[in-house]
mmCIF file with all atom_site columns, N, CA and C in Angstrom:
data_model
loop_
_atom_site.group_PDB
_atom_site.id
_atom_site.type_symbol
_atom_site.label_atom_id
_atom_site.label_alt_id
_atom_site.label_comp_id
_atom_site.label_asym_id
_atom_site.label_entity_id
_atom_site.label_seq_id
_atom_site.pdbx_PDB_ins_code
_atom_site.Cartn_x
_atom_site.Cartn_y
_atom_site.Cartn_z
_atom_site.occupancy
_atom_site.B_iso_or_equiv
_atom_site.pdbx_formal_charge
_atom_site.auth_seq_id
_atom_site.auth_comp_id
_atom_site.auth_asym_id
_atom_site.auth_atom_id
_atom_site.pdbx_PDB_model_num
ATOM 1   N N  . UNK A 1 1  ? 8.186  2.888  -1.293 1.00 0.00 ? 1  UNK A N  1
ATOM 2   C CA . UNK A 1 1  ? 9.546  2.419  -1.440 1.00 0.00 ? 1  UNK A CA 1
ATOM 3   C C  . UNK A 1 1  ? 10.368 3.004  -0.296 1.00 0.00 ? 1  UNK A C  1
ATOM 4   N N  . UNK A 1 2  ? 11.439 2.092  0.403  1.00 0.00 ? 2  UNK A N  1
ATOM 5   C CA . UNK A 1 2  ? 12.178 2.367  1.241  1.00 0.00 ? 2  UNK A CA 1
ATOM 6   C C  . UNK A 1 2  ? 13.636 2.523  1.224  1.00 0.00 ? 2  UNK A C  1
ATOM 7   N N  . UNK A 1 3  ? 14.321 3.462  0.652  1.00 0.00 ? 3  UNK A N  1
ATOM 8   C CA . UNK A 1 3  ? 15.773 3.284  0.834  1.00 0.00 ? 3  UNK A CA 1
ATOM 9   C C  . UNK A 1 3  ? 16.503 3.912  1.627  1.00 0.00 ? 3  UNK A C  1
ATOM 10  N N  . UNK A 1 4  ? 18.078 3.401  1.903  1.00 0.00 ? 4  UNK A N  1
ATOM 11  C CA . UNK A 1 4  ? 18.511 3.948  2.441  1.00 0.00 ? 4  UNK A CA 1
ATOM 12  C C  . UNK A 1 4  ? 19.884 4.608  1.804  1.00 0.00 ? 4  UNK A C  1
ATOM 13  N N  . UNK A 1 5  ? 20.382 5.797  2.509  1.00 0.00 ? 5  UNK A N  1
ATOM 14  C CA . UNK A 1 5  ? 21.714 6.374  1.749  1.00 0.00 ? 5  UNK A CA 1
ATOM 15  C C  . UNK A 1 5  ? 22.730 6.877  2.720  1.00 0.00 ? 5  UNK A C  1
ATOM 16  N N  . UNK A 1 6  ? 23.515 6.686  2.242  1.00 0.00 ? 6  UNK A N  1
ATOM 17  C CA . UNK A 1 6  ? 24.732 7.183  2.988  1.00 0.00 ? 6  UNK A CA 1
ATOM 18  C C  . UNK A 1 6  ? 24.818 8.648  2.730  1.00 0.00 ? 6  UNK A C  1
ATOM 19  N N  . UNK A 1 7  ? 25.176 9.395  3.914  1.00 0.00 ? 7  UNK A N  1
ATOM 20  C CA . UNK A 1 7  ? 25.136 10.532 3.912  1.00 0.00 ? 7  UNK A CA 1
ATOM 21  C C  . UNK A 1 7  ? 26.897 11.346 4.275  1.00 0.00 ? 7  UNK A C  1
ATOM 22  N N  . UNK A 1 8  ? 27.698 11.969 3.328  1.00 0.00 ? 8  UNK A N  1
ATOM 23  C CA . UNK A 1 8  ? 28.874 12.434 3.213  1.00 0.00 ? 8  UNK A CA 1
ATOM 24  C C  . UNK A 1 8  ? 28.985 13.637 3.722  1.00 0.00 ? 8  UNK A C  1
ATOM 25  N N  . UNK A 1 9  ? 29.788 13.795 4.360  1.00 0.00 ? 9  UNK A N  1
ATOM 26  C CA . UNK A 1 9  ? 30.489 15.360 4.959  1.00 0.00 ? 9  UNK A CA 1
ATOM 27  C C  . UNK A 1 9  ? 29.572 15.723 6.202  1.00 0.00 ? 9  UNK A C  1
ATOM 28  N N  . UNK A 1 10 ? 28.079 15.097 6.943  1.00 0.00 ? 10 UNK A N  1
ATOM 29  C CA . UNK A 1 10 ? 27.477 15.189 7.712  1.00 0.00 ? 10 UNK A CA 1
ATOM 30  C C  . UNK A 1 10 ? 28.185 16.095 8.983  1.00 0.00 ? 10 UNK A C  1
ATOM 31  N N  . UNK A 1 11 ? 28.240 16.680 9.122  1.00 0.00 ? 11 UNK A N  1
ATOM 32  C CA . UNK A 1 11 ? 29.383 17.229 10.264 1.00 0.00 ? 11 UNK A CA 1
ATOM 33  C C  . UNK A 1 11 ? 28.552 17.583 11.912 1.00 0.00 ? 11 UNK A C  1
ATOM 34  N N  . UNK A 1 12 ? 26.832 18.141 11.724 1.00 0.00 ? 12 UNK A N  1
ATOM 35  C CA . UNK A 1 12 ? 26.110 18.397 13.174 1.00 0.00 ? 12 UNK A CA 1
ATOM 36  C C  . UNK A 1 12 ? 24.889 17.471 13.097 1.00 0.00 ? 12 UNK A C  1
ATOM 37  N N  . UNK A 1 13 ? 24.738 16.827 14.156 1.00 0.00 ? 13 UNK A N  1
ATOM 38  C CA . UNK A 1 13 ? 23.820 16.115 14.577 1.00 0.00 ? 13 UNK A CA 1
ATOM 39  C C  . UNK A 1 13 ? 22.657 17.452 14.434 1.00 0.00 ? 13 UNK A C  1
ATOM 40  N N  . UNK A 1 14 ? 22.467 18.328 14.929 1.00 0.00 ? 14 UNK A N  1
ATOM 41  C CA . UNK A 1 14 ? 21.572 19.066 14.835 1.00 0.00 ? 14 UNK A CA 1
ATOM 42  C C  . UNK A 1 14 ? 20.981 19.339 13.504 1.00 0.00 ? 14 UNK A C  1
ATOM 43  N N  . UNK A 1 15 ? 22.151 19.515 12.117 1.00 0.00 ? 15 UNK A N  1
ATOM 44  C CA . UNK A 1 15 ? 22.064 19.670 11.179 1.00 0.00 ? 15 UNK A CA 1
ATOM 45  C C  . UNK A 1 15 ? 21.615 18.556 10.509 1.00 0.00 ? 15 UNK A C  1
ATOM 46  N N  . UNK A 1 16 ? 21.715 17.304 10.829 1.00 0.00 ? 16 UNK A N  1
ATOM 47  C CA . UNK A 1 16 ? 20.778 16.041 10.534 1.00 0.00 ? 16 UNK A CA 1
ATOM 48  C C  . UNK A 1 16 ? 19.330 16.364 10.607 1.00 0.00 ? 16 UNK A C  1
ATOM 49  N N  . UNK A 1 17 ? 19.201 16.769 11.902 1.00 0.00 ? 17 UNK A N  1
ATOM 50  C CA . UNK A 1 17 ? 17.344 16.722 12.555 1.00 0.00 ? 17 UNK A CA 1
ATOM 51  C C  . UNK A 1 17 ? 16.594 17.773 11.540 1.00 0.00 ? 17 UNK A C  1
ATOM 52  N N  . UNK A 1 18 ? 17.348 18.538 11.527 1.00 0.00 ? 18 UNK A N  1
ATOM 53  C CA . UNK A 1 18 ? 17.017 19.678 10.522 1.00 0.00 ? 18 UNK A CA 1
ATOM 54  C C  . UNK A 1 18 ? 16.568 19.288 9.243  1.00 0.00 ? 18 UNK A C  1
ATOM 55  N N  . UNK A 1 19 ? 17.872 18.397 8.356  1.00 0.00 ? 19 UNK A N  1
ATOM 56  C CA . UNK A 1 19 ? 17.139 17.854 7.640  1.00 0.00 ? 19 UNK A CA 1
ATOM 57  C C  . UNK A 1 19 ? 16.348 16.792 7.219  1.00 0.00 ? 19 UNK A C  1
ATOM 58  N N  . UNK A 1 20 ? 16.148 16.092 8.350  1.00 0.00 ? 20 UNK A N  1
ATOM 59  C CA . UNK A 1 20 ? 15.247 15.302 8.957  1.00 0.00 ? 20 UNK A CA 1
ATOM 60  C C  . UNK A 1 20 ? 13.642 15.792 8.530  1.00 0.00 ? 20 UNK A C  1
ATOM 61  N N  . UNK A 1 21 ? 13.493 16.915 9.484  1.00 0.00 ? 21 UNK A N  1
ATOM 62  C CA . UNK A 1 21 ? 12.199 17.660 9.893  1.00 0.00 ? 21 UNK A CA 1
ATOM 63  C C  . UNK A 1 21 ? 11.936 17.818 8.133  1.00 0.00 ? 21 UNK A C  1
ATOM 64  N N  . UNK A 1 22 ? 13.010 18.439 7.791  1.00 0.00 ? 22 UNK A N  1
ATOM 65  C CA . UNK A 1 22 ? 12.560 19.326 6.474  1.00 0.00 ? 22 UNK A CA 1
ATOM 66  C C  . UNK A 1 22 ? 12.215 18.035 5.212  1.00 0.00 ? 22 UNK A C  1
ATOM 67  N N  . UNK A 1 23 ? 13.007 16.498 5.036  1.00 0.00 ? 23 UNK A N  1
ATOM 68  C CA . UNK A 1 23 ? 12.684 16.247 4.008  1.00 0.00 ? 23 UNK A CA 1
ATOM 69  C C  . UNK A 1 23 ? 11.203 15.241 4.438  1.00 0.00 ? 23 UNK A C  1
ATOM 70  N N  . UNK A 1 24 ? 11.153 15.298 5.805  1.00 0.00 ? 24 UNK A N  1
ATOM 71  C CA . UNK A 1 24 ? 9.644  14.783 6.281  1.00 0.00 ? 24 UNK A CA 1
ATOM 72  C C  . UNK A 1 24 ? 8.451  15.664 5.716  1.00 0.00 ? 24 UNK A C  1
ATOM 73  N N  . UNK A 1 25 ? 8.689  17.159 5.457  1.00 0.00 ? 25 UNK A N  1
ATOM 74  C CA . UNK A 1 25 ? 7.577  17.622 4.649  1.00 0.00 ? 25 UNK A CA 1
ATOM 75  C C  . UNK A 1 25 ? 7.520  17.787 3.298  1.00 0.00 ? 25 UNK A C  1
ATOM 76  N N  . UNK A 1 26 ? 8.244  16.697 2.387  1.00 0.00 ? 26 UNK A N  1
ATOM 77  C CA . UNK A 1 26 ? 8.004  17.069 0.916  1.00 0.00 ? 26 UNK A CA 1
ATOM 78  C C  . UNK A 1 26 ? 7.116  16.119 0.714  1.00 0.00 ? 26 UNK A C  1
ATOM 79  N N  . UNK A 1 27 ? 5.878  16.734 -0.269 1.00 0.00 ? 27 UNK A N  1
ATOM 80  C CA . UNK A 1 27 ? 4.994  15.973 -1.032 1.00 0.00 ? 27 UNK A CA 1
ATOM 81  C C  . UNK A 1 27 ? 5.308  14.224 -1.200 1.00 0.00 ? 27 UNK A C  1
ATOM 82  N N  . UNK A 1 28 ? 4.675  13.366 -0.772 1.00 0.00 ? 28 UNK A N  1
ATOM 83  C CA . UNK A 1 28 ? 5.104  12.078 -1.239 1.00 0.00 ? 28 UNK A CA 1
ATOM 84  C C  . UNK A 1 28 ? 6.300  11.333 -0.200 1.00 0.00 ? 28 UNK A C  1
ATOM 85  N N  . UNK A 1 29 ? 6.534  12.062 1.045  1.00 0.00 ? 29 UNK A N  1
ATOM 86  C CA . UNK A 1 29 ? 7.274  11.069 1.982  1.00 0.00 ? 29 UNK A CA 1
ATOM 87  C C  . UNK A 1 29 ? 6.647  10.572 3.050  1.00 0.00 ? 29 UNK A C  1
ATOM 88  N N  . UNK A 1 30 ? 6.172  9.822  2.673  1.00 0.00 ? 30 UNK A N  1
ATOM 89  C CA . UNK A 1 30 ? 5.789  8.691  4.202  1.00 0.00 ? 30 UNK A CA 1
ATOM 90  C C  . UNK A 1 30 ? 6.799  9.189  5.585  1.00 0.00 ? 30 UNK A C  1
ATOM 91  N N  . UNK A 1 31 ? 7.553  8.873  5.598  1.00 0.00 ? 31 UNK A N  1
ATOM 92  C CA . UNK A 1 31 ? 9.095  8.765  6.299  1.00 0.00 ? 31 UNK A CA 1
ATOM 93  C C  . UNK A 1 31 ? 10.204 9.220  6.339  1.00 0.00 ? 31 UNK A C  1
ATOM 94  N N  . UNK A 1 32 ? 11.116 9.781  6.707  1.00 0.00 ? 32 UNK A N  1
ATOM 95  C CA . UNK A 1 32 ? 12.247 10.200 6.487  1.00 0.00 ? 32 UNK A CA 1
ATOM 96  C C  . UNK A 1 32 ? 13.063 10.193 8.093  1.00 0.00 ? 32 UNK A C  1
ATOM 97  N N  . UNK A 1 33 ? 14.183 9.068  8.092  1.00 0.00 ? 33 UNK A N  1
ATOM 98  C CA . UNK A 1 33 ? 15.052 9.551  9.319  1.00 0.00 ? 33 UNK A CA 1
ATOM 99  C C  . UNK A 1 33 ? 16.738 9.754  9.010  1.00 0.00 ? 33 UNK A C  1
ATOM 100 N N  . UNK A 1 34 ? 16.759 10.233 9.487  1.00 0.00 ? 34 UNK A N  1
ATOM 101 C CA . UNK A 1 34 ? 18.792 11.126 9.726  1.00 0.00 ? 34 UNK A CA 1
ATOM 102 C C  . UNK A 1 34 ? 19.258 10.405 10.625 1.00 0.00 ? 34 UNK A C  1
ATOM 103 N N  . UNK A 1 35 ? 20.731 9.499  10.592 1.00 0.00 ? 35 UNK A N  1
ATOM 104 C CA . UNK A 1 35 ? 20.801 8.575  12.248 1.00 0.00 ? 35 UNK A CA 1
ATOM 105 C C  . UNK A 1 35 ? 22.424 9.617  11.452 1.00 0.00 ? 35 UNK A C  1
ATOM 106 N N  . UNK A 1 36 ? 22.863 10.685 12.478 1.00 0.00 ? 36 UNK A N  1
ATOM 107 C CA . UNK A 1 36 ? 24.175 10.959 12.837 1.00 0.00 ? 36 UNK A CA 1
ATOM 108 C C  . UNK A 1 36 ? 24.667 9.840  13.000 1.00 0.00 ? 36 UNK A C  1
ATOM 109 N N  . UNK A 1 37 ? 25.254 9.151  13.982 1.00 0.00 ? 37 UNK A N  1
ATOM 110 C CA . UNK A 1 37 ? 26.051 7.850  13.918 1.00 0.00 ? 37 UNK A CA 1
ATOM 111 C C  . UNK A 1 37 ? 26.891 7.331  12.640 1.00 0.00 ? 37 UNK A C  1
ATOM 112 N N  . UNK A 1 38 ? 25.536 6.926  12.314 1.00 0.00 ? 38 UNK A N  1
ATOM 113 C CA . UNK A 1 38 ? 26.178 6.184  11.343 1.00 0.00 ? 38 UNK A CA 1
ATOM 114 C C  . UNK A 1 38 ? 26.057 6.849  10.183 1.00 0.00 ? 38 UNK A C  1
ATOM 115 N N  . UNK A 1 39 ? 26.147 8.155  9.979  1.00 0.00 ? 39 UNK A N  1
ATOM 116 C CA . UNK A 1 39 ? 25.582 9.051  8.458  1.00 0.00 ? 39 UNK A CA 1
ATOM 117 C C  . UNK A 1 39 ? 24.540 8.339  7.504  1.00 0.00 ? 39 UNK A C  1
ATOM 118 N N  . UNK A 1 40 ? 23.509 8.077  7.567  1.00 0.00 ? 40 UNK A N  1
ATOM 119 C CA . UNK A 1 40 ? 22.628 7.796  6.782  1.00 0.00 ? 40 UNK A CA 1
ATOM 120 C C  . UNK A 1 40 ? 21.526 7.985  7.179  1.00 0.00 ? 40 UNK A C  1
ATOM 121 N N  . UNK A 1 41 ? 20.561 8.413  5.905  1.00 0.00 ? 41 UNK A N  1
ATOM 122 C CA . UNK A 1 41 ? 19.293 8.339  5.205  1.00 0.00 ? 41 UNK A CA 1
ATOM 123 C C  . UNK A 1 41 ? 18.553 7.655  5.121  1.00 0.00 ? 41 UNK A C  1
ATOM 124 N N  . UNK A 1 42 ? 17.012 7.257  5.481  1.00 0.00 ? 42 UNK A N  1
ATOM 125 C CA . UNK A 1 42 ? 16.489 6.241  4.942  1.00 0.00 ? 42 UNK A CA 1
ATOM 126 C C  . UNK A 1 42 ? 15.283 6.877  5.177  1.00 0.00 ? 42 UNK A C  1
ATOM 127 N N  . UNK A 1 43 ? 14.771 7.048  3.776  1.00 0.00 ? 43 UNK A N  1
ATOM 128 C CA . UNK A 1 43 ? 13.775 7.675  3.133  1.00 0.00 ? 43 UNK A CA 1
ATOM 129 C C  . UNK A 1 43 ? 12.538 6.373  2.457  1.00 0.00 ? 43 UNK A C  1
ATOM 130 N N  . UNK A 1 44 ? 11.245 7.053  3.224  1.00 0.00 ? 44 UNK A N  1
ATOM 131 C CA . UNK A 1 44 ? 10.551 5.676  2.910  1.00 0.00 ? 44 UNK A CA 1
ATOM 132 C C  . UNK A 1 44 ? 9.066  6.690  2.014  1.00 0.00 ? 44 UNK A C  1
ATOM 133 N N  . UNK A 1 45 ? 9.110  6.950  0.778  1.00 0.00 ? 45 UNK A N  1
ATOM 134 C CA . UNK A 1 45 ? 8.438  7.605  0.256  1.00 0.00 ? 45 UNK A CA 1
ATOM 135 C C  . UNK A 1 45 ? 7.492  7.317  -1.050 1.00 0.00 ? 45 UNK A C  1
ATOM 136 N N  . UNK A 1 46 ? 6.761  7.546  -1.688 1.00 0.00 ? 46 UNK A N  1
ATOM 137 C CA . UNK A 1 46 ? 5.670  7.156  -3.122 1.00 0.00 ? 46 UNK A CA 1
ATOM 138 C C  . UNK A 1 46 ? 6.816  6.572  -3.771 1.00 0.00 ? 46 UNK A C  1
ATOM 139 N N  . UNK A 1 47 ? 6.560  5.455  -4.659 1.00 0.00 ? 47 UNK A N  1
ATOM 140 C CA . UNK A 1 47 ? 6.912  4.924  -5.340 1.00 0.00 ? 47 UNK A CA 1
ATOM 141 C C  . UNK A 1 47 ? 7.385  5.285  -7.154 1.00 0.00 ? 47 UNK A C  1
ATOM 142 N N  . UNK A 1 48 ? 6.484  6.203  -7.525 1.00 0.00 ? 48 UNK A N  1
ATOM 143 C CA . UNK A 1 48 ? 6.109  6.687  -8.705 1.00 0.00 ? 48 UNK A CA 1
ATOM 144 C C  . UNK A 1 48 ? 6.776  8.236  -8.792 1.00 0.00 ? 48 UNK A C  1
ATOM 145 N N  . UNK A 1 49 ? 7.382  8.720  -7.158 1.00 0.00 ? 49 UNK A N  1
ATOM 146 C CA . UNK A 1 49 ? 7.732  10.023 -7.715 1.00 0.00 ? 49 UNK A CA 1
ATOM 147 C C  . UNK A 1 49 ? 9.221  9.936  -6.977 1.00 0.00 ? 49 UNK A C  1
ATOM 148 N N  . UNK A 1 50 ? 9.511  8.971  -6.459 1.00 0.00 ? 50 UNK A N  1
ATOM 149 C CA . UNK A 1 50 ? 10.832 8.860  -5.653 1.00 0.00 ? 50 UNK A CA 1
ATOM 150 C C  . UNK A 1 50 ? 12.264 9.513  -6.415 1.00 0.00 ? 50 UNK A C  1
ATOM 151 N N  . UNK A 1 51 ? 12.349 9.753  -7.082 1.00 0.00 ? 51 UNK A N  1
ATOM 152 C CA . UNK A 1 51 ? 13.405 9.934  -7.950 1.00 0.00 ? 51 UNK A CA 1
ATOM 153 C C  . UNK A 1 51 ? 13.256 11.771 -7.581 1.00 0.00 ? 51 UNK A C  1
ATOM 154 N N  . UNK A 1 52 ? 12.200 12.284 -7.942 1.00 0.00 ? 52 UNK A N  1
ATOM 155 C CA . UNK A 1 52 ? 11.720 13.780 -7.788 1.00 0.00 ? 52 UNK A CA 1
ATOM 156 C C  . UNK A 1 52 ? 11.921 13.754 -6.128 1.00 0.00 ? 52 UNK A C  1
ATOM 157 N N  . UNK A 1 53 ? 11.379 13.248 -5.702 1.00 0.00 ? 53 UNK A N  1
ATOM 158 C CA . UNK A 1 53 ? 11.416 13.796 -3.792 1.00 0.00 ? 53 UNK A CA 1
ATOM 159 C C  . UNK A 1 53 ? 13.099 13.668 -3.524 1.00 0.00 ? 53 UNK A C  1
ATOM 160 N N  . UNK A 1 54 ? 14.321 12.585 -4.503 1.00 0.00 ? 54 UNK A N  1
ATOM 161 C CA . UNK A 1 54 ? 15.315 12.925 -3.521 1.00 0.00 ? 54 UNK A CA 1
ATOM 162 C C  . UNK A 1 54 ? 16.281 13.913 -4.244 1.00 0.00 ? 54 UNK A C  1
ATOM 163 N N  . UNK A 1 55 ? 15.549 14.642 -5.518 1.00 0.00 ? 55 UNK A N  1
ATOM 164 C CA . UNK A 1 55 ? 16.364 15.450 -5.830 1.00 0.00 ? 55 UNK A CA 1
ATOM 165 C C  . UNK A 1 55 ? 16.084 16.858 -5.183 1.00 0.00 ? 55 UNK A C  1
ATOM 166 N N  . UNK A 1 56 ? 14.537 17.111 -4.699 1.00 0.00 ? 56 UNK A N  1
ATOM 167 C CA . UNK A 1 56 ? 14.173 18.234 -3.406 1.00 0.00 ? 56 UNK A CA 1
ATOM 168 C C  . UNK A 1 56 ? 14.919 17.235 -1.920 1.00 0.00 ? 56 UNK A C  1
ATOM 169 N N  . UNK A 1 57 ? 15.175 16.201 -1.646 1.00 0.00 ? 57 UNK A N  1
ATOM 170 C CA . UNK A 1 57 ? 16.001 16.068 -0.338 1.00 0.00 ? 57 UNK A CA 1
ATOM 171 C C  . UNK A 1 57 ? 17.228 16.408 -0.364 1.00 0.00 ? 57 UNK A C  1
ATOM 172 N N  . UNK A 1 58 ? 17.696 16.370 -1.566 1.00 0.00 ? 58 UNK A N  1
ATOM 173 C CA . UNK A 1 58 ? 19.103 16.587 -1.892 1.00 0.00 ? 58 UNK A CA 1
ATOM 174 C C  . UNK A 1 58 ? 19.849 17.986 -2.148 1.00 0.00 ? 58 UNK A C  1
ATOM 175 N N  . UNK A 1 59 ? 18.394 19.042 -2.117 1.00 0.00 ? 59 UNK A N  1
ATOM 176 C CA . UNK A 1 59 ? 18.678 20.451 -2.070 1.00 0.00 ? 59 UNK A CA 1
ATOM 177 C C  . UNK A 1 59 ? 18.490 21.306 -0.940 1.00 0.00 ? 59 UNK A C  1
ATOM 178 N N  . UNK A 1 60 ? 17.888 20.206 -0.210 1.00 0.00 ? 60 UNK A N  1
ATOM 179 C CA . UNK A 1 60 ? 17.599 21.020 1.348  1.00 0.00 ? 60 UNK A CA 1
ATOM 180 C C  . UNK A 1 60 ? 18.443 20.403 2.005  1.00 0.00 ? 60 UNK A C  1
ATOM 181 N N  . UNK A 1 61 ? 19.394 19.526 1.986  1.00 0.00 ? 61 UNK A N  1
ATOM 182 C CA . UNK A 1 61 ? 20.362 18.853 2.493  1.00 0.00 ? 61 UNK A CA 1
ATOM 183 C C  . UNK A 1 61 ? 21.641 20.113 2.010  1.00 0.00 ? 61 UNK A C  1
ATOM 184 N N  . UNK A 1 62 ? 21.538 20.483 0.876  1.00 0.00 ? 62 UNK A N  1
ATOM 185 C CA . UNK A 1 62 ? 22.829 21.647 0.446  1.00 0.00 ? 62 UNK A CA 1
ATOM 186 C C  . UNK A 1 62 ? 22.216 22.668 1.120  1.00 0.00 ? 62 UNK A C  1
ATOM 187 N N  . UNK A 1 63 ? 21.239 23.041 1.575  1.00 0.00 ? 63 UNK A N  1
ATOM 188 C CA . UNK A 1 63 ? 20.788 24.528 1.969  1.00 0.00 ? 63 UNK A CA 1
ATOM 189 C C  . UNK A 1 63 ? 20.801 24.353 3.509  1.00 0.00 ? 63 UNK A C  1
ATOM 190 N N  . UNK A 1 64 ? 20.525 23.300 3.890  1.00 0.00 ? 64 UNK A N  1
ATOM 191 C CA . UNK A 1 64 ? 21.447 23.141 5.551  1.00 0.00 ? 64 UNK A CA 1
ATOM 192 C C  . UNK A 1 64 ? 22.605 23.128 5.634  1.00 0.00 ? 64 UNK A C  1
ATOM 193 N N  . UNK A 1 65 ? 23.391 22.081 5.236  1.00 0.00 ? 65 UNK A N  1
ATOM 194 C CA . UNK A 1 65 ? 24.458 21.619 5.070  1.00 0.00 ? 65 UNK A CA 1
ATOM 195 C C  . UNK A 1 65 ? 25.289 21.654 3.911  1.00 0.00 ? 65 UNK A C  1
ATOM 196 N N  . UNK A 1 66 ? 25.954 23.003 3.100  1.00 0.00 ? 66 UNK A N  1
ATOM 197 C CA . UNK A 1 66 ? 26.278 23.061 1.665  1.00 0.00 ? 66 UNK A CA 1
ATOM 198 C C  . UNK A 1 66 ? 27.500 21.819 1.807  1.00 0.00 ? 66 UNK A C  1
ATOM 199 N N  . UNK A 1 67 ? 28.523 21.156 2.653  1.00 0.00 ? 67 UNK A N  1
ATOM 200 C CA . UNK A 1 67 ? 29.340 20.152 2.069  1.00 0.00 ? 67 UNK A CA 1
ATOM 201 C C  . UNK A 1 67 ? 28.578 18.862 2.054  1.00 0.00 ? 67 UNK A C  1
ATOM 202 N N  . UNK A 1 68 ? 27.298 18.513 2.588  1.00 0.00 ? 68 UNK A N  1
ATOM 203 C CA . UNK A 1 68 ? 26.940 17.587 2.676  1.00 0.00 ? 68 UNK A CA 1
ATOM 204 C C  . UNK A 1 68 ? 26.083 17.059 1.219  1.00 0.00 ? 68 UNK A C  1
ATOM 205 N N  . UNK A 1 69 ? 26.522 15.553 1.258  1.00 0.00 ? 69 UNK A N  1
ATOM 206 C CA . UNK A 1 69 ? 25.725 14.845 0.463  1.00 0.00 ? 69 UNK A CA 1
ATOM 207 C C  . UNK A 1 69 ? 25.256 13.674 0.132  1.00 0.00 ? 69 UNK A C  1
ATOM 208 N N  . UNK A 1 70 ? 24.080 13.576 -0.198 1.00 0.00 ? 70 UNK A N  1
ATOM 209 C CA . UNK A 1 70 ? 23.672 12.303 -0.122 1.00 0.00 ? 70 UNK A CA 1
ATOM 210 C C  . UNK A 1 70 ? 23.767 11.348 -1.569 1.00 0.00 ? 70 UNK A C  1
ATOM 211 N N  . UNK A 1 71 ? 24.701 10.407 -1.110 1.00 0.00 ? 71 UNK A N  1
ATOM 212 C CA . UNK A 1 71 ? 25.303 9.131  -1.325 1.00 0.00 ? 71 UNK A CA 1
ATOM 213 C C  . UNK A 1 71 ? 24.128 8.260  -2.807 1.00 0.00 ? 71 UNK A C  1
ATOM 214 N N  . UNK A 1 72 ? 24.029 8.384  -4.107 1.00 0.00 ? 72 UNK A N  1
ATOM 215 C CA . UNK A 1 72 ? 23.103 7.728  -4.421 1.00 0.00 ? 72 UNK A CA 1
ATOM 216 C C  . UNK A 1 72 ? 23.121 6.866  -5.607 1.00 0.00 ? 72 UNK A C  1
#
């Protein structure tokens, strides 16, 4: 499954890649890219556990970025 999310309070491009890199290594993601620009997410990951992988994307997104959040 492929979605995408809007991403709130995003403030460093660097801090994107970061969590870029990081939600590219949770169990069950195919994919994961950060486009600064345009603040969004698009997470292309297992089907059956997607719900679990974006609530670990959604905590390493606060542990980079504590105002940031993803849109869901």
């Amino acid at each position: 499954m492929r979605k995408t999310f809007k991403l709130d309070e995003l403030d460093c491009a660097n801090c994107g890649s970061k969590m870029e890199d990081a939600i590219k290594k949770i169990n069950g993601v195919n994919d994961a890219k950060v486009t600064f620009m345009t603040q969004k997410l698009t997470v292309d990951a297992d089907d059956a556990h997607f719900e679990e992988i974006m609530d670990e994307a959604v905590k390493i997104c606060h542990k980079i970025e504590p105002d940031c959040d993803i849109v869901r």
